[in-house]
Coordinates of C-alpha atoms in Angstrom, one line a residue:
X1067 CA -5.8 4.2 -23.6
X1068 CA -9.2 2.5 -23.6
X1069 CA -11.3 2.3 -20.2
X1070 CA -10.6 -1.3 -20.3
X1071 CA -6.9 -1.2 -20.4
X1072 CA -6.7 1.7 -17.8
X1073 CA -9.3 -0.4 -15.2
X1074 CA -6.8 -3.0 -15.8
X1075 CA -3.8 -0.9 -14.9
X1076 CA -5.6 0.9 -11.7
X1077 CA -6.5 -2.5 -10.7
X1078 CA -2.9 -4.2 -11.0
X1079 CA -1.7 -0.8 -9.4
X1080 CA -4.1 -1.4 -6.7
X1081 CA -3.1 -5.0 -6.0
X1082 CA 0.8 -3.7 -6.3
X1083 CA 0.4 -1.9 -3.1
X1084 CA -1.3 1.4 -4.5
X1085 CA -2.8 4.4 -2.5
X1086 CA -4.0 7.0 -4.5
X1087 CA -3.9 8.6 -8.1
X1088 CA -4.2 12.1 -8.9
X1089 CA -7.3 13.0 -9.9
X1090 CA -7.7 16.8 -10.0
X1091 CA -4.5 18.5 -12.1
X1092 CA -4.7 21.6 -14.3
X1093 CA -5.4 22.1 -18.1
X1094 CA -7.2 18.4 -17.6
X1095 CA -9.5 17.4 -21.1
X1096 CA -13.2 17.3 -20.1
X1097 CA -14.3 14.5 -18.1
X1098 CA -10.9 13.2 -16.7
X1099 CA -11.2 14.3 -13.1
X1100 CA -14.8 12.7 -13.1
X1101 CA -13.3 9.5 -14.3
X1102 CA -10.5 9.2 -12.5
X1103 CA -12.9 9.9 -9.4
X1104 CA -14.7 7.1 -10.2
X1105 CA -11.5 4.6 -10.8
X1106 CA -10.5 5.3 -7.2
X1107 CA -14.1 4.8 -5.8
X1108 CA -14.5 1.4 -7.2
X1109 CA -11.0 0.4 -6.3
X1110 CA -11.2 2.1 -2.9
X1111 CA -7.8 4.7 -3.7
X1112 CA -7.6 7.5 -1.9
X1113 CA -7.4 11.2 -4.6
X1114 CA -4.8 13.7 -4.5
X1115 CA -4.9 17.0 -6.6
X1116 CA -1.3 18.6 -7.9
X1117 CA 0.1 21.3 -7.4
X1118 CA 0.9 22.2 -11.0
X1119 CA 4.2 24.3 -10.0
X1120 CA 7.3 22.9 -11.0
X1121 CA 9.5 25.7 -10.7
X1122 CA 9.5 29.5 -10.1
X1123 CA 10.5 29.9 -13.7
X1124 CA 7.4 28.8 -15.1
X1125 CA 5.5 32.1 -13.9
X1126 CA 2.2 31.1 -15.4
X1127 CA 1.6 27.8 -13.5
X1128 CA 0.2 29.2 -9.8
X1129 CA 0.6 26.7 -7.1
X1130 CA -2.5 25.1 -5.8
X1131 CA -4.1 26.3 -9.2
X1132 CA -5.4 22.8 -9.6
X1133 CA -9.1 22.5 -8.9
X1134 CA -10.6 20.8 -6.2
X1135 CA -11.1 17.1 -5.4
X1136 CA -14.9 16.0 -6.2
X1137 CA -16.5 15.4 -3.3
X1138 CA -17.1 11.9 -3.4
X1139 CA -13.4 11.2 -3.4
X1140 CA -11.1 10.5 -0.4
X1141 CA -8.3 13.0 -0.2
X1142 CA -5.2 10.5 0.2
X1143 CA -3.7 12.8 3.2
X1144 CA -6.9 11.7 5.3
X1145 CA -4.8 8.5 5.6
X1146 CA -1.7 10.3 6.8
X1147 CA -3.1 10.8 10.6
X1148 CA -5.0 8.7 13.2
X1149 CA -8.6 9.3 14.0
X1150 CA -7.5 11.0 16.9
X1151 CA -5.2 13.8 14.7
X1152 CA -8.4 14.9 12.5
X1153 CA -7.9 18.1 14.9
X1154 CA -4.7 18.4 12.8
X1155 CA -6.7 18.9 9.5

């Protein structure tokens, strides 16, 4: 998919109600997280990272092996409490 085409879909995702995308997953080519990062700061989307574990069967896939968010992303659960639940974090 060119950059063009996926601005296009992150922005008509936006505008259909989106939250977040997944940023941070494992086995990811070089580059993706950082661009992905980037979609959801210019079109103000929270970032969530996977799990990567689908089932006990798939012994080589840890869960929370996925590394972690960039910093300069908004982890989508930040949006799951009130200002006055942060204590919850």
């Amino acid at each position: 998919m060119t950059r063009t085409k996926l601005r296009a879909l992150v922005r008509d995702f936006k505008l259909a109600g989106g939250h977040a995308l997944e940023v941070s997953s494992c086995q990811q080519p070089p580059g993706q997280r950082e661009t992905l990062a980037r979609l959801c700061q210019d079109f103000e989307l929270g970032a969530s990272r996977a799990s990567d574990f689908h089932t006990p069967a798939n012994p080589w896939v840890e869960l929370g092996r996925a590394p972690e968010l960039p910093d300069d992303t908004l982890p989508v659960w930040e949006s799951w409490w009130s200002p006055n639940d942060r204590h919850r974090l």
